[in-house]
Amino acid sequence: MLRFLGQRAAMGLLTIFVTTIAVTLLIHLVPGDPVEIMYAQSQGTTPEQLEAMRSSLGLDQPIPVQYVHFLGRLLQGDLGVTIRGQQPVAQLLMQRLPNTLALAALAMVIATVIGMPLGFLAAYKRGTLIDGVLMVTAIAGISIPHFWLGLLLLFWLAVDLGILPVAGSGPLNIVLPALTLGLSNAAIVARMTRSAMIDVMSQDFIRTAHAKGLPKGKVLRRHVLRAGLVPVVTVMGLQFAFMMGGAIVVENIFAWNGIGRLALEAIFQRDYPVIQGFILVFATTVVVVMLALDAVYALLDPRIRRS
Amino acid sequence: MALVDISDLTIGFGAEATAPPVVDGVDLSIGKGEIVALVGESGSGKSMTALSIVGLLPERGRVRAGQILFGGKDLLTFGEAALRSVRGARIGMIFQEPMTSLNPVLTIGEQLVEALIVHEKLSKAESRNRAIAMLERTGIDNAERRLRQYPHEFSGGMRQRVMIAMMMALKPALLIADEPTTALDVTIQAQILDLLREMVRDLDTSLLLITHDMGVVAEMADRVVVMRDGKVVERGDCEAIFAAPQADYTRRLLAAVPTLDDPTRETTTTSFGPEVLRLEDVSRSFGGDGFFSRQAPLKAADGVTLTVREGETLALVGESGSGKSTLGRLAMRLEKPDGGRVVVAGEDITRLSGRGLRRVRRAIQMIFQDPYASLDPRFSIGRTIAEPMIIEGGASRSEVRERVRALLERAGLSASMAGRMPHELSGGQRQRVAIARALAVSPRIIVADEPTSALDVSVQAKILDLMIELQEAEALAYLFITHDLAVVRRIAHRVAVMRKGRIVELGAAADVLERPVHPYTRSLIAAAPVPDPARRGERHHWQPEAEPQSPDMAGEWCAVGDEHWILA
């Protein structure tokens, strides 16, 4: 199992390494000169100012040299400074990251708590009306965009009922964005759980369990659930990555101070160091969460745990 | 009174009006302590009959009529709860696939004790002790430690022992075994059959044995019931049925069973043409080369040297994991050897790739085991057969069409089948299509990997006949990979016995099968069930400790007869 996790960790490091290359190239992948685009809206910029910006970003050097510099600073935890305000990017991101993590984690809990039991129920009641209603709801849940669901919840719970704050940064403020993110992902989790459980229910070992005369509940709890969870957990990692992506939209709707909101602002302002930092932090978070879920997966599946 | 008395059992899928029954008015009785074999080919309804006894028919399967008396009570009138108290406790059931019949995420111990706790209300400790006792009884060493292990830590044969221990732990009155040894190697099969017989005799359990294998029937059964298309066509004592089958179908079934007493094919070493395939000291290992891997690599082929000549069948025999399929893939260059040379039709293809390899591949074609998976479901039969010719190029559309028709007829199908899709064909027909496809580019040699293992015996016999006929007409060479010695006898001129990546015995079919020298070959032949109840118990068992234990199986080739060698 340690070897399995070692392999996964190595893959994760490789992913982050590739991301650093992509991030360096990012600026050059945008057509046109990045610095000129940055200043396109401001009148009367002198060529000297452009040149100064170029050299302060290191853009006047060959790309490999830029990369080495970037990597060198990165290893010291330095992601550069923002173009507007000259604040250290790393510090800015680290301030906001906990907010996003809290949001994604709570949303994940909501998605799991709602999605898994419903998916299990749908699998158990496969082909019945309950299954049909649940799955149609799930498809609706997947299809509704975050911003629309978020607005609906906002009007209903905050404006009409007034039980939750509209926006801000108090402890209750996390509920609406987390609900928005969690509900649409609950639909995905429900569908995944359903298909994983149905798959397990048709396995030979479930027939064996029935042939032993075990009560139905026992077959479901001991045999179906334990075996069916393994594939569900594997996809949870991907799920979390989607959740982080969804957070960018949701944070902006609810003015939640996470890194998603920071990133969007930076994109509008072409604040390249922030965008680069955001991508790196985002990728690292996803890699770490995936690794954690791989560990859970290894614990659930004895074929890996005991290898 | 019989323990089980089934009368007029009729089972169907879906609505009565539209779907004909899969089991149609079956009568079957099983006496106390009796072993009854329910025999039939695929689709005969034998498994459905068995599953209906424990109320485990697949979804949409319904009993339409009849009754199943068990100890005087009709199981079909039982509710789910009542049926559950019978299942496991009074009637146990073991299945064909030991690899998938146990839950991979629960320990063997958890799976063994749960039924004991449910049915006999034993305490955890009591049920654990019973589980250990049962495991030991089925021949599993270190039972206490093994309780904590998971199914993937057991071999196929061991898992089937676990299944038997699990189902016999509650001392059921009836055990239903649905093809319990079909997925196992022949030496393991012999051990499991012995264990089953011993267990049911000791615990006075009746056994309903469902099988397609007449050899297993002859080894085990007191009485035999033969089914076909959902109906019972014959029933009687085991000896009587083998000695004088009454029904036409039973006669054909028995005639189709290849036996180890049939004569082998004629071999006169001079009658074959030039060499078409030569493997020279070929090796291939798997695993052990990864950055993180600490396991020793598995040697699937370890210095193998073989030749096949024009018009000759060389049968490659071995149990699962012996490396015989890998060797077939190496001959095709689907797998690249780590060492050695592969020579096809005089051309060294070891280093070839791309276009060069494609050109040589015309001379060597392959037929696979599973006729369901080896045809593209979206291609019509005609398209499937035409594909190799299209890739080869050079023929006009009408020429290709003409050739497809000819090939279909050669393979014993009608030319009008070209427009059909694979799912409209039976397993045997599909295998004929696979043969026609292999013949499309006029190969010199065909590598056939277990081509008849997925087929019913009667179909199997016809496919073998077809292959022999084609060989005689066109001087084709076959590298025929199989685990079934009876099939070997029917088709092989020469036999190579493979074990752990090495050839341990090689010689003419008659020599190897009738005068085997290597202990492993002997054990293989001894373990094969003989389809003759009068000779029951003549089998001698393969004792693992009798195996010459040189750790890496290093050895020298010794000639033990004319063109007959062993590794010693």
mmCIF file of N, CA and C in Angstrom, chain B residues 9-99:
data_model
loop_
_atom_site.group_PDB
_atom_site.id
_atom_site.type_symbol
_atom_site.label_atom_id
_atom_site.label_comp_id
_atom_site.label_asym_id
_atom_site.label_seq_id
_atom_site.Cartn_x
_atom_site.Cartn_y
_atom_site.Cartn_z
ATOM 1 N N LEU B 9 -42.203 -28.304 -13.481
ATOM 2 C CA LEU B 9 -41.663 -26.954 -13.296
ATOM 3 C C LEU B 9 -41.531 -26.241 -14.649
ATOM 4 N N THR B 10 -42.140 -25.058 -14.721
ATOM 5 C CA THR B 10 -42.057 -24.268 -15.950
ATOM 6 C C THR B 10 -41.612 -22.850 -15.597
ATOM 7 N N ILE B 11 -40.536 -22.397 -16.235
ATOM 8 C CA ILE B 11 -39.981 -21.077 -15.937
ATOM 9 C C ILE B 11 -39.870 -20.287 -17.235
ATOM 10 N N GLY B 12 -40.209 -19.018 -17.162
ATOM 11 C CA GLY B 12 -40.072 -18.183 -18.353
ATOM 12 C C GLY B 12 -39.605 -16.792 -17.983
ATOM 13 N N PHE B 13 -39.142 -16.075 -18.981
ATOM 14 C CA PHE B 13 -38.759 -14.678 -18.790
ATOM 15 C C PHE B 13 -39.807 -13.805 -19.448
ATOM 16 N N GLY B 14 -40.321 -12.840 -18.725
ATOM 17 C CA GLY B 14 -41.284 -11.918 -19.317
ATOM 18 C C GLY B 14 -42.649 -12.560 -19.503
ATOM 19 N N ALA B 15 -43.436 -11.937 -20.361
ATOM 20 C CA ALA B 15 -44.829 -12.337 -20.511
ATOM 21 C C ALA B 15 -44.956 -13.707 -21.158
ATOM 22 N N GLU B 16 -45.908 -14.475 -20.636
ATOM 23 C CA GLU B 16 -46.105 -15.847 -21.082
ATOM 24 C C GLU B 16 -46.420 -15.914 -22.571
ATOM 25 N N ALA B 17 -47.205 -14.944 -23.031
ATOM 26 C CA ALA B 17 -47.678 -15.000 -24.404
ATOM 27 C C ALA B 17 -46.529 -14.829 -25.404
ATOM 28 N N THR B 18 -45.547 -13.998 -25.052
ATOM 29 C CA THR B 18 -44.528 -13.655 -26.044
ATOM 30 C C THR B 18 -43.264 -14.499 -25.919
ATOM 31 N N ALA B 19 -42.882 -14.866 -24.668
ATOM 32 C CA ALA B 19 -41.610 -15.559 -24.497
ATOM 33 C C ALA B 19 -41.836 -17.042 -24.215
ATOM 34 N N PRO B 20 -41.249 -17.924 -25.019
ATOM 35 C CA PRO B 20 -41.379 -19.342 -24.722
ATOM 36 C C PRO B 20 -40.646 -19.679 -23.428
ATOM 37 N N PRO B 21 -41.090 -20.695 -22.702
ATOM 38 C CA PRO B 21 -40.440 -21.016 -21.427
ATOM 39 C C PRO B 21 -39.008 -21.493 -21.633
ATOM 40 N N VAL B 22 -38.119 -21.176 -20.652
ATOM 41 C CA VAL B 22 -36.745 -21.676 -20.713
ATOM 42 C C VAL B 22 -36.626 -23.011 -19.988
ATOM 43 N N VAL B 23 -37.563 -23.258 -19.072
ATOM 44 C CA VAL B 23 -37.680 -24.568 -18.434
ATOM 45 C C VAL B 23 -39.129 -24.980 -18.639
ATOM 46 N N ASP B 24 -39.337 -26.177 -19.178
ATOM 47 C CA ASP B 24 -40.662 -26.517 -19.678
ATOM 48 C C ASP B 24 -41.126 -27.868 -19.131
ATOM 49 N N GLY B 25 -41.853 -27.819 -18.018
ATOM 50 C CA GLY B 25 -42.429 -29.039 -17.469
ATOM 51 C C GLY B 25 -41.401 -30.054 -16.982
ATOM 52 N N VAL B 26 -40.448 -29.589 -16.177
ATOM 53 C CA VAL B 26 -39.389 -30.486 -15.712
ATOM 54 C C VAL B 26 -39.803 -31.215 -14.436
ATOM 55 N N ASP B 27 -39.598 -32.520 -14.418
ATOM 56 C CA ASP B 27 -39.771 -33.326 -13.206
ATOM 57 C C ASP B 27 -38.387 -33.779 -12.766
ATOM 58 N N LEU B 28 -38.143 -33.680 -11.450
ATOM 59 C CA LEU B 28 -36.815 -34.043 -10.965
ATOM 60 C C LEU B 28 -36.940 -34.396 -9.495
ATOM 61 N N SER B 29 -36.378 -35.551 -9.108
ATOM 62 C CA SER B 29 -36.380 -35.834 -7.681
ATOM 63 C C SER B 29 -34.968 -36.183 -7.234
ATOM 64 N N ILE B 30 -34.672 -35.812 -5.994
ATOM 65 C CA ILE B 30 -33.354 -36.073 -5.434
ATOM 66 C C ILE B 30 -33.568 -36.783 -4.105
ATOM 67 N N GLY B 31 -33.010 -37.974 -3.984
ATOM 68 C CA GLY B 31 -33.171 -38.734 -2.740
ATOM 69 C C GLY B 31 -32.189 -38.266 -1.696
ATOM 70 N N LYS B 32 -32.392 -38.700 -0.463
ATOM 71 C CA LYS B 32 -31.496 -38.293 0.606
ATOM 72 C C LYS B 32 -30.113 -38.895 0.385
ATOM 73 N N GLY B 33 -29.108 -38.056 0.464
ATOM 74 C CA GLY B 33 -27.744 -38.521 0.308
ATOM 75 C C GLY B 33 -27.355 -38.874 -1.118
ATOM 76 N N GLU B 34 -28.224 -38.556 -2.046
ATOM 77 C CA GLU B 34 -27.972 -38.951 -3.428
ATOM 78 C C GLU B 34 -27.214 -37.842 -4.185
ATOM 79 N N ILE B 35 -26.409 -38.252 -5.166
ATOM 80 C CA ILE B 35 -25.775 -37.271 -6.053
ATOM 81 C C ILE B 35 -26.449 -37.358 -7.416
ATOM 82 N N VAL B 36 -27.168 -36.294 -7.762
ATOM 83 C CA VAL B 36 -27.862 -36.269 -9.045
ATOM 84 C C VAL B 36 -27.167 -35.254 -9.947
ATOM 85 N N ALA B 37 -26.811 -35.686 -11.153
ATOM 86 C CA ALA B 37 -26.198 -34.751 -12.102
ATOM 87 C C ALA B 37 -27.256 -34.256 -13.066
ATOM 88 N N LEU B 38 -27.323 -32.949 -13.218
ATOM 89 C CA LEU B 38 -28.239 -32.334 -14.172
ATOM 90 C C LEU B 38 -27.357 -31.873 -15.333
ATOM 91 N N VAL B 39 -27.518 -32.536 -16.466
ATOM 92 C CA VAL B 39 -26.587 -32.347 -17.572
ATOM 93 C C VAL B 39 -27.270 -31.660 -18.738
ATOM 94 N N GLY B 40 -26.561 -30.798 -19.405
ATOM 95 C CA GLY B 40 -27.108 -30.195 -20.613
ATOM 96 C C GLY B 40 -26.147 -29.169 -21.150
ATOM 97 N N GLU B 41 -26.401 -28.710 -22.366
ATOM 98 C CA GLU B 41 -25.556 -27.701 -22.969
ATOM 99 C C GLU B 41 -26.102 -26.326 -22.609
ATOM 100 N N SER B 42 -25.402 -25.281 -23.051
ATOM 101 C CA SER B 42 -25.862 -23.950 -22.678
ATOM 102 C C SER B 42 -27.262 -23.704 -23.239
ATOM 103 N N GLY B 43 -28.100 -23.070 -22.449
ATOM 104 C CA GLY B 43 -29.472 -22.808 -22.876
ATOM 105 C C GLY B 43 -30.417 -23.965 -22.634
ATOM 106 N N SER B 44 -29.940 -25.018 -21.971
ATOM 107 C CA SER B 44 -30.826 -26.166 -21.753
ATOM 108 C C SER B 44 -31.777 -25.926 -20.590
ATOM 109 N N GLY B 45 -31.514 -24.908 -19.767
ATOM 110 C CA GLY B 45 -32.390 -24.606 -18.636
ATOM 111 C C GLY B 45 -31.939 -25.253 -17.342
ATOM 112 N N LYS B 46 -30.737 -25.873 -17.329
ATOM 113 C CA LYS B 46 -30.304 -26.573 -16.120
ATOM 114 C C LYS B 46 -30.022 -25.628 -14.961
ATOM 115 N N SER B 47 -29.382 -24.494 -15.251
ATOM 116 C CA SER B 47 -29.090 -23.556 -14.162
ATOM 117 C C SER B 47 -30.355 -22.881 -13.650
ATOM 118 N N MET B 48 -31.288 -22.570 -14.554
ATOM 119 C CA MET B 48 -32.550 -21.939 -14.138
ATOM 120 C C MET B 48 -33.326 -22.880 -13.219
ATOM 121 N N THR B 49 -33.321 -24.166 -13.566
ATOM 122 C CA THR B 49 -33.995 -25.150 -12.717
ATOM 123 C C THR B 49 -33.407 -25.097 -11.309
ATOM 124 N N ALA B 50 -32.074 -25.072 -11.227
ATOM 125 C CA ALA B 50 -31.421 -25.081 -9.923
ATOM 126 C C ALA B 50 -31.694 -23.794 -9.151
ATOM 127 N N LEU B 51 -31.602 -22.657 -9.837
ATOM 128 C CA LEU B 51 -31.793 -21.377 -9.151
ATOM 129 C C LEU B 51 -33.223 -21.236 -8.631
ATOM 130 N N SER B 52 -34.177 -21.846 -9.335
ATOM 131 C CA SER B 52 -35.562 -21.710 -8.895
ATOM 132 C C SER B 52 -35.790 -22.446 -7.572
ATOM 133 N N ILE B 53 -34.973 -23.476 -7.296
ATOM 134 C CA ILE B 53 -35.138 -24.206 -6.040
ATOM 135 C C ILE B 53 -34.909 -23.275 -4.854
ATOM 136 N N VAL B 54 -33.913 -22.399 -4.946
ATOM 137 C CA VAL B 54 -33.621 -21.489 -3.835
ATOM 138 C C VAL B 54 -34.238 -20.108 -4.058
ATOM 139 N N GLY B 55 -35.096 -19.979 -5.071
ATOM 140 C CA GLY B 55 -35.765 -18.702 -5.296
ATOM 141 C C GLY B 55 -34.821 -17.600 -5.691
ATOM 142 N N LEU B 56 -33.777 -17.912 -6.435
ATOM 143 C CA LEU B 56 -32.805 -16.891 -6.833
ATOM 144 C C LEU B 56 -32.775 -16.702 -8.343
ATOM 145 N N LEU B 57 -33.918 -16.891 -8.986
ATOM 146 C CA LEU B 57 -33.974 -16.665 -10.430
ATOM 147 C C LEU B 57 -33.564 -15.233 -10.729
ATOM 148 N N PRO B 58 -32.911 -15.014 -11.867
ATOM 149 C CA PRO B 58 -32.567 -13.634 -12.215
ATOM 150 C C PRO B 58 -33.820 -12.787 -12.391
ATOM 151 N N GLU B 59 -33.620 -11.484 -12.363
ATOM 152 C CA GLU B 59 -34.735 -10.560 -12.526
ATOM 153 C C GLU B 59 -35.566 -10.936 -13.747
ATOM 154 N N ARG B 60 -36.819 -10.788 -13.697
ATOM 155 C CA ARG B 60 -37.751 -11.077 -14.777
ATOM 156 C C ARG B 60 -37.977 -12.574 -14.984
ATOM 157 N N GLY B 61 -37.206 -13.424 -14.323
ATOM 158 C CA GLY B 61 -37.443 -14.855 -14.415
ATOM 159 C C GLY B 61 -38.593 -15.227 -13.495
ATOM 160 N N ARG B 62 -39.582 -15.939 -14.014
ATOM 161 C CA ARG B 62 -40.752 -16.294 -13.208
ATOM 162 C C ARG B 62 -41.055 -17.775 -13.352
ATOM 163 N N VAL B 63 -41.425 -18.379 -12.210
ATOM 164 C CA VAL B 63 -41.942 -19.740 -12.285
ATOM 165 C C VAL B 63 -43.398 -19.630 -12.708
ATOM 166 N N ARG B 64 -43.723 -20.265 -13.839
ATOM 167 C CA ARG B 64 -45.090 -20.148 -14.345
ATOM 168 C C ARG B 64 -45.981 -21.270 -13.846
ATOM 169 N N ALA B 65 -45.391 -22.423 -13.609
ATOM 170 C CA ALA B 65 -46.211 -23.541 -13.155
ATOM 171 C C ALA B 65 -45.327 -24.545 -12.443
ATOM 172 N N GLY B 66 -45.962 -25.476 -11.730
ATOM 173 C CA GLY B 66 -45.258 -26.582 -11.121
ATOM 174 C C GLY B 66 -45.088 -26.412 -9.625
ATOM 175 N N GLN B 67 -44.465 -27.411 -9.008
ATOM 176 C CA GLN B 67 -44.154 -27.290 -7.591
ATOM 177 C C GLN B 67 -42.788 -27.872 -7.289
ATOM 178 N N ILE B 68 -42.195 -27.333 -6.223
ATOM 179 C CA ILE B 68 -40.886 -27.808 -5.781
ATOM 180 C C ILE B 68 -41.046 -28.236 -4.331
ATOM 181 N N LEU B 69 -41.233 -29.546 -4.129
ATOM 182 C CA LEU B 69 -41.393 -30.035 -2.768
ATOM 183 C C LEU B 69 -40.018 -30.274 -2.162
ATOM 184 N N PHE B 70 -39.807 -29.679 -0.986
ATOM 185 C CA PHE B 70 -38.550 -29.887 -0.264
ATOM 186 C C PHE B 70 -38.933 -30.314 1.141
ATOM 187 N N GLY B 71 -38.605 -31.564 1.499
ATOM 188 C CA GLY B 71 -39.053 -32.098 2.778
ATOM 189 C C GLY B 71 -40.567 -32.036 2.901
ATOM 190 N N GLY B 72 -41.272 -32.238 1.793
ATOM 191 C CA GLY B 72 -42.726 -32.297 1.822
ATOM 192 C C GLY B 72 -43.433 -30.963 1.660
ATOM 193 N N LYS B 73 -42.663 -29.853 1.713
ATOM 194 C CA LYS B 73 -43.332 -28.549 1.594
ATOM 195 C C LYS B 73 -42.967 -27.894 0.263
ATOM 196 N N ASP B 74 -43.922 -27.190 -0.328
ATOM 197 C CA ASP B 74 -43.694 -26.573 -1.625
ATOM 198 C C ASP B 74 -42.961 -25.240 -1.458
ATOM 199 N N LEU B 75 -41.710 -25.203 -1.873
ATOM 200 C CA LEU B 75 -40.896 -23.985 -1.722
ATOM 201 C C LEU B 75 -41.478 -22.806 -2.491
ATOM 202 N N LEU B 76 -42.222 -23.095 -3.551
ATOM 203 C CA LEU B 76 -42.759 -22.003 -4.366
ATOM 204 C C LEU B 76 -43.833 -21.218 -3.629
ATOM 205 N N THR B 77 -44.406 -21.817 -2.564
ATOM 206 C CA THR B 77 -45.419 -21.088 -1.804
ATOM 207 C C THR B 77 -44.787 -20.293 -0.661
ATOM 208 N N PHE B 78 -43.480 -20.452 -0.457
ATOM 209 C CA PHE B 78 -42.817 -19.773 0.655
ATOM 210 C C PHE B 78 -42.673 -18.280 0.379
ATOM 211 N N GLY B 79 -42.825 -17.502 1.430
ATOM 212 C CA GLY B 79 -42.536 -16.070 1.319
ATOM 213 C C GLY B 79 -41.036 -15.857 1.385
ATOM 214 N N GLU B 80 -40.634 -14.600 1.208
ATOM 215 C CA GLU B 80 -39.212 -14.280 1.187
ATOM 216 C C GLU B 80 -38.516 -14.673 2.493
ATOM 217 N N ALA B 81 -39.145 -14.400 3.627
ATOM 218 C CA ALA B 81 -38.516 -14.685 4.917
ATOM 219 C C ALA B 81 -38.377 -16.187 5.135
ATOM 220 N N ALA B 82 -39.419 -16.929 4.797
ATOM 221 C CA ALA B 82 -39.379 -18.379 4.978
ATOM 222 C C ALA B 82 -38.316 -18.990 4.067
ATOM 223 N N LEU B 83 -38.238 -18.469 2.838
ATOM 224 C CA LEU B 83 -37.267 -18.968 1.878
ATOM 225 C C LEU B 83 -35.841 -18.707 2.367
ATOM 226 N N ARG B 84 -35.684 -17.527 3.022
ATOM 227 C CA ARG B 84 -34.367 -17.146 3.511
ATOM 228 C C ARG B 84 -33.897 -18.095 4.605
ATOM 229 N N SER B 85 -34.837 -18.601 5.392
ATOM 230 C CA SER B 85 -34.422 -19.506 6.457
ATOM 231 C C SER B 85 -34.044 -20.875 5.890
ATOM 232 N N VAL B 86 -34.494 -21.149 4.655
ATOM 233 C CA VAL B 86 -34.099 -22.403 4.012
ATOM 234 C C VAL B 86 -32.745 -22.249 3.326
ATOM 235 N N ARG B 87 -32.594 -21.119 2.627
ATOM 236 C CA ARG B 87 -31.351 -20.828 1.912
ATOM 237 C C ARG B 87 -30.185 -20.813 2.877
ATOM 238 N N GLY B 88 -29.100 -21.419 2.480
ATOM 239 C CA GLY B 88 -27.933 -21.396 3.352
ATOM 240 C C GLY B 88 -28.054 -22.430 4.455
ATOM 241 N N ALA B 89 -29.187 -22.457 5.150
ATOM 242 C CA ALA B 89 -29.324 -23.363 6.278
ATOM 243 C C ALA B 89 -29.635 -24.794 5.821
ATOM 244 N N ARG B 90 -30.688 -24.955 5.002
ATOM 245 C CA ARG B 90 -31.055 -26.302 4.578
ATOM 246 C C ARG B 90 -30.565 -26.603 3.163
ATOM 247 N N ILE B 91 -30.473 -25.563 2.342
ATOM 248 C CA ILE B 91 -29.991 -25.742 0.971
ATOM 249 C C ILE B 91 -28.825 -24.790 0.729
ATOM 250 N N GLY B 92 -27.670 -25.341 0.436
ATOM 251 C CA GLY B 92 -26.509 -24.514 0.111
ATOM 252 C C GLY B 92 -26.308 -24.489 -1.387
ATOM 253 N N MET B 93 -25.584 -23.489 -1.856
ATOM 254 C CA MET B 93 -25.351 -23.435 -3.297
ATOM 255 C C MET B 93 -23.957 -22.901 -3.579
ATOM 256 N N ILE B 94 -23.218 -23.584 -4.454
ATOM 257 C CA ILE B 94 -21.936 -23.035 -4.895
ATOM 258 C C ILE B 94 -21.956 -22.847 -6.405
ATOM 259 N N PHE B 95 -21.167 -21.868 -6.835
ATOM 260 C CA PHE B 95 -21.284 -21.405 -8.215
ATOM 261 C C PHE B 95 -20.021 -21.678 -9.009
ATOM 262 N N GLN B 96 -20.121 -21.357 -10.292
ATOM 263 C CA GLN B 96 -19.035 -21.662 -11.219
ATOM 264 C C GLN B 96 -17.781 -20.834 -10.993
ATOM 265 N N GLU B 97 -17.978 -19.523 -10.787
ATOM 266 C CA GLU B 97 -16.825 -18.631 -10.812
ATOM 267 C C GLU B 97 -16.266 -18.370 -9.424
ATOM 268 N N PRO B 98 -15.272 -19.137 -8.986
ATOM 269 C CA PRO B 98 -14.761 -18.893 -7.627
ATOM 270 C C PRO B 98 -14.097 -17.522 -7.512
ATOM 271 N N MET B 99 -13.665 -16.956 -8.638
ATOM 272 C CA MET B 99 -12.975 -15.677 -8.556
ATOM 273 C C MET B 99 -13.935 -14.531 -8.250
#
